[in-house]
XYZ file of C-alpha atoms in Angstrom:
137
model
C 189.927 111.197 62.027
C 189.836 107.271 62.180
C 190.197 105.754 65.005
C 193.556 105.599 66.222
C 193.924 108.964 66.655
C 190.491 109.725 68.426
C 190.289 111.499 71.671
C 189.678 109.462 75.050
C 186.009 110.605 76.063
C 186.507 113.107 79.650
C 185.747 110.528 82.897
C 184.294 112.043 85.458
C 187.004 111.325 88.848
C 185.690 108.553 90.650
C 186.487 109.713 94.698
C 185.824 107.978 98.240
C 182.726 110.330 98.542
C 180.899 109.736 94.978
C 182.722 106.389 95.135
C 179.193 104.180 96.418
C 177.382 106.230 93.553
C 179.729 104.944 90.708
C 179.766 101.542 92.261
C 175.784 101.430 91.922
C 175.693 103.348 88.327
C 178.549 100.396 87.076
C 175.147 96.914 88.220
C 172.968 99.936 87.054
C 171.677 101.385 89.574
C 170.525 105.094 90.212
C 171.440 105.874 94.259
C 170.356 109.304 95.351
C 171.813 110.870 98.678
C 168.651 110.720 101.010
C 168.919 112.603 104.471
C 167.490 109.980 107.160
C 165.913 113.180 109.358
C 163.781 114.754 107.088
C 163.221 111.591 103.674
C 164.430 114.261 100.738
C 166.552 113.044 98.320
C 169.866 115.645 97.047
C 171.693 115.776 93.750
C 174.596 116.582 93.347
C 176.925 115.136 95.973
C 176.415 117.187 99.169
C 177.241 117.179 103.326
C 174.199 118.803 104.233
C 170.540 118.237 103.926
C 169.558 121.311 101.732
C 165.973 121.073 102.876
C 166.752 120.660 106.743
C 170.530 120.926 107.495
C 171.099 117.840 108.934
C 174.440 116.217 108.377
C 173.089 112.521 109.043
C 172.629 111.579 105.082
C 172.963 108.160 103.608
C 172.875 106.670 100.035
C 169.071 105.334 98.651
C 168.771 103.667 95.501
C 166.246 105.925 93.424
C 163.771 104.745 90.562
C 165.678 107.059 87.570
C 161.971 107.986 86.517
C 161.622 111.523 85.686
C 160.262 114.623 83.510
C 162.249 116.784 81.135
C 161.894 119.767 83.051
C 164.336 122.294 80.705
C 166.183 121.525 78.170
C 168.433 122.812 75.423
C 170.277 121.772 72.367
C 174.007 122.613 71.808
C 175.453 122.792 68.480
C 178.719 124.508 70.197
C 181.813 121.982 69.848
C 183.429 122.631 73.641
C 185.481 119.586 73.673
C 187.141 117.904 70.994
C 186.021 114.329 71.729
C 182.500 115.229 71.358
C 182.789 116.366 67.763
C 180.348 113.698 66.303
C 177.331 114.286 68.434
C 177.311 117.831 67.814
C 174.691 119.283 67.985
C 173.060 117.469 71.067
C 171.235 117.644 73.955
C 171.406 119.401 77.828
C 168.474 118.020 79.395
C 167.447 118.614 83.288
C 165.492 116.314 84.445
C 163.097 116.172 87.096
C 163.503 112.883 89.143
C 160.282 111.870 90.800
C 162.221 111.841 94.060
C 162.403 115.843 93.417
C 165.766 115.935 92.540
C 166.360 118.040 89.027
C 169.648 115.547 87.509
C 171.113 117.490 84.367
C 172.185 114.853 81.809
C 171.792 113.559 77.876
C 168.707 112.281 76.484
C 169.716 109.381 74.304
C 167.877 107.556 71.374
C 165.846 110.448 70.012
C 166.939 112.417 68.061
C 166.708 116.376 70.346
C 163.711 117.009 68.132
C 161.416 114.541 69.194
C 162.753 115.847 73.155
C 159.519 117.896 74.556
C 159.073 118.670 78.305
C 157.404 117.096 80.193
C 157.894 113.288 78.369
C 158.786 110.605 80.563
C 162.236 108.944 80.900
C 164.277 106.739 83.008
C 167.959 106.681 83.737
C 170.362 104.814 81.700
C 173.918 103.313 81.778
C 176.015 104.094 78.837
C 180.017 103.160 79.654
C 183.294 106.503 78.913
C 186.389 104.891 78.874
C 185.528 101.988 82.499
C 183.155 104.697 84.140
C 179.673 104.061 83.782
C 177.431 107.477 83.188
C 174.035 107.992 82.679
C 171.470 109.484 80.290
C 168.057 109.324 79.771
C 165.526 107.824 77.808
C 162.448 108.036 77.209
C 160.345 106.102 78.689
Protein backbone atom coordinates (compact mmCIF):
# COMPACT_ATOMS: atom_id res chain seq x y z
CA UNK A 1 0.00 0.00 0.00
CA UNK A 2 1.48 3.37 -0.98
CA UNK A 3 1.11 6.61 0.98
CA UNK A 4 -1.92 7.86 -0.95
CA UNK A 5 -3.74 4.57 -0.30
CA UNK A 6 -3.13 4.58 3.46
CA UNK A 7 -6.21 4.29 5.60
CA UNK A 8 -6.32 7.02 8.27
CA UNK A 9 -5.99 5.86 11.86
CA UNK A 10 -9.06 6.39 14.00
CA UNK A 11 -8.73 9.08 16.64
CA UNK A 12 -10.85 9.82 19.70
CA UNK A 13 -13.62 12.35 19.42
CA UNK A 14 -12.84 15.22 21.76
CA UNK A 15 -15.95 16.48 23.51
CA UNK A 16 -16.64 19.07 26.19
CA UNK A 17 -15.96 16.73 29.10
CA UNK A 18 -12.67 15.39 27.66
CA UNK A 19 -11.39 18.74 26.31
CA UNK A 20 -9.21 19.53 29.39
CA UNK A 21 -7.46 16.15 29.05
CA UNK A 22 -6.65 16.70 25.36
CA UNK A 23 -5.65 20.35 25.87
CA UNK A 24 -3.08 19.23 28.45
CA UNK A 25 -2.01 16.31 26.25
CA UNK A 26 -1.17 18.79 23.48
CA UNK A 27 1.42 20.17 25.93
CA UNK A 28 2.60 16.64 26.84
CA UNK A 29 0.94 16.78 30.27
CA UNK A 30 -1.08 13.86 31.62
CA UNK A 31 -4.16 15.13 33.44
CA UNK A 32 -6.33 12.86 35.54
CA UNK A 33 -9.55 13.61 37.30
CA UNK A 34 -9.13 13.92 41.04
CA UNK A 35 -11.75 13.84 43.75
CA UNK A 36 -11.67 17.03 45.81
CA UNK A 37 -13.15 15.20 48.81
CA UNK A 38 -11.03 12.03 49.17
CA UNK A 39 -8.16 13.02 46.81
CA UNK A 40 -8.45 9.80 44.74
CA UNK A 41 -7.25 9.98 41.14
CA UNK A 42 -9.73 8.63 38.60
CA UNK A 43 -9.45 7.00 35.18
CA UNK A 44 -11.33 6.84 32.88
CA UNK A 45 -13.35 10.04 32.89
CA UNK A 46 -16.11 9.88 35.51
CA UNK A 47 -18.96 11.96 36.84
CA UNK A 48 -18.75 10.44 40.34
CA UNK A 49 -15.73 9.41 42.43
CA UNK A 50 -15.44 5.62 42.48
CA UNK A 51 -13.99 5.75 46.01
CA UNK A 52 -16.38 8.02 47.94
CA UNK A 53 -19.18 8.81 45.43
CA UNK A 54 -18.52 12.55 45.56
CA UNK A 55 -19.36 14.59 42.48
CA UNK A 56 -16.78 17.25 43.42
CA UNK A 57 -14.13 16.40 40.81
CA UNK A 58 -11.41 18.46 39.15
CA UNK A 59 -8.45 17.91 36.85
CA UNK A 60 -4.94 17.46 38.29
CA UNK A 61 -1.59 16.81 36.62
CA UNK A 62 -0.13 13.33 37.09
CA UNK A 63 3.52 12.30 36.99
CA UNK A 64 2.88 9.95 34.09
CA UNK A 65 5.03 7.32 35.78
CA UNK A 66 3.87 3.82 36.55
CA UNK A 67 4.47 0.09 36.30
CA UNK A 68 3.25 -2.54 33.87
CA UNK A 69 0.40 -4.35 35.61
CA UNK A 70 -0.46 -6.68 32.72
CA UNK A 71 -0.08 -6.94 28.97
CA UNK A 72 -1.01 -9.03 25.96
CA UNK A 73 0.51 -9.24 22.50
CA UNK A 74 -2.18 -8.83 19.84
CA UNK A 75 -1.67 -10.84 16.65
CA UNK A 76 -5.06 -10.17 15.10
CA UNK A 77 -5.76 -7.14 12.95
CA UNK A 78 -8.88 -5.27 14.11
CA UNK A 79 -8.57 -2.20 11.88
CA UNK A 80 -6.78 -1.99 8.51
CA UNK A 81 -4.97 1.25 9.49
CA UNK A 82 -2.90 -0.79 12.00
CA UNK A 83 -1.70 -3.44 9.54
CA UNK A 84 1.96 -2.45 9.93
CA UNK A 85 1.74 -2.61 13.75
CA UNK A 86 0.70 -6.27 14.09
CA UNK A 87 1.77 -7.80 16.41
CA UNK A 88 1.38 -4.99 18.94
CA UNK A 89 1.11 -4.82 22.71
CA UNK A 90 -1.93 -3.81 24.70
CA UNK A 91 -0.70 -2.90 28.15
CA UNK A 92 -2.33 -2.04 31.47
CA UNK A 93 -0.17 0.47 33.35
CA UNK A 94 -0.77 1.15 37.02
CA UNK A 95 0.06 4.80 37.47
CA UNK A 96 1.90 5.91 40.61
CA UNK A 97 -1.24 7.89 41.44
CA UNK A 98 -3.28 4.67 41.51
CA UNK A 99 -5.47 4.35 38.41
CA UNK A 100 -4.81 1.69 35.78
CA UNK A 101 -4.61 2.91 32.18
CA UNK A 102 -4.80 0.72 29.09
CA UNK A 103 -2.42 1.83 26.37
CA UNK A 104 0.58 0.63 24.38
CA UNK A 105 4.30 0.64 25.06
CA UNK A 106 6.49 2.08 22.33
CA UNK A 107 10.24 2.18 21.88
CA UNK A 108 11.02 -1.42 22.87
CA UNK A 109 10.21 -4.78 21.35
CA UNK A 110 7.18 -6.67 22.61
CA UNK A 111 9.54 -9.35 23.93
CA UNK A 112 11.14 -6.81 26.30
CA UNK A 113 7.90 -5.94 28.11
CA UNK A 114 7.73 -7.38 31.63
CA UNK A 115 5.15 -7.12 34.39
CA UNK A 116 6.47 -4.68 36.98
CA UNK A 117 8.74 -2.73 34.62
CA UNK A 118 8.72 1.02 35.07
CA UNK A 119 7.24 3.15 32.30
CA UNK A 120 6.58 6.83 31.59
CA UNK A 121 3.78 8.54 29.70
CA UNK A 122 4.47 10.01 26.30
CA UNK A 123 2.36 11.24 23.41
CA UNK A 124 2.02 10.63 19.69
CA UNK A 125 -0.15 12.41 17.16
CA UNK A 126 -3.04 10.73 15.33
CA UNK A 127 -4.78 13.01 12.86
CA UNK A 128 -4.04 16.08 15.00
CA UNK A 129 -5.11 14.47 18.29
CA UNK A 130 -2.45 13.63 20.93
CA UNK A 131 -2.70 10.01 22.07
CA UNK A 132 -1.17 8.56 25.20
CA UNK A 133 1.40 5.77 25.04
CA UNK A 134 4.13 4.64 27.43
CA UNK A 135 7.86 4.11 27.09
CA UNK A 136 10.27 2.17 29.30
CA UNK A 137 11.87 4.45 31.89
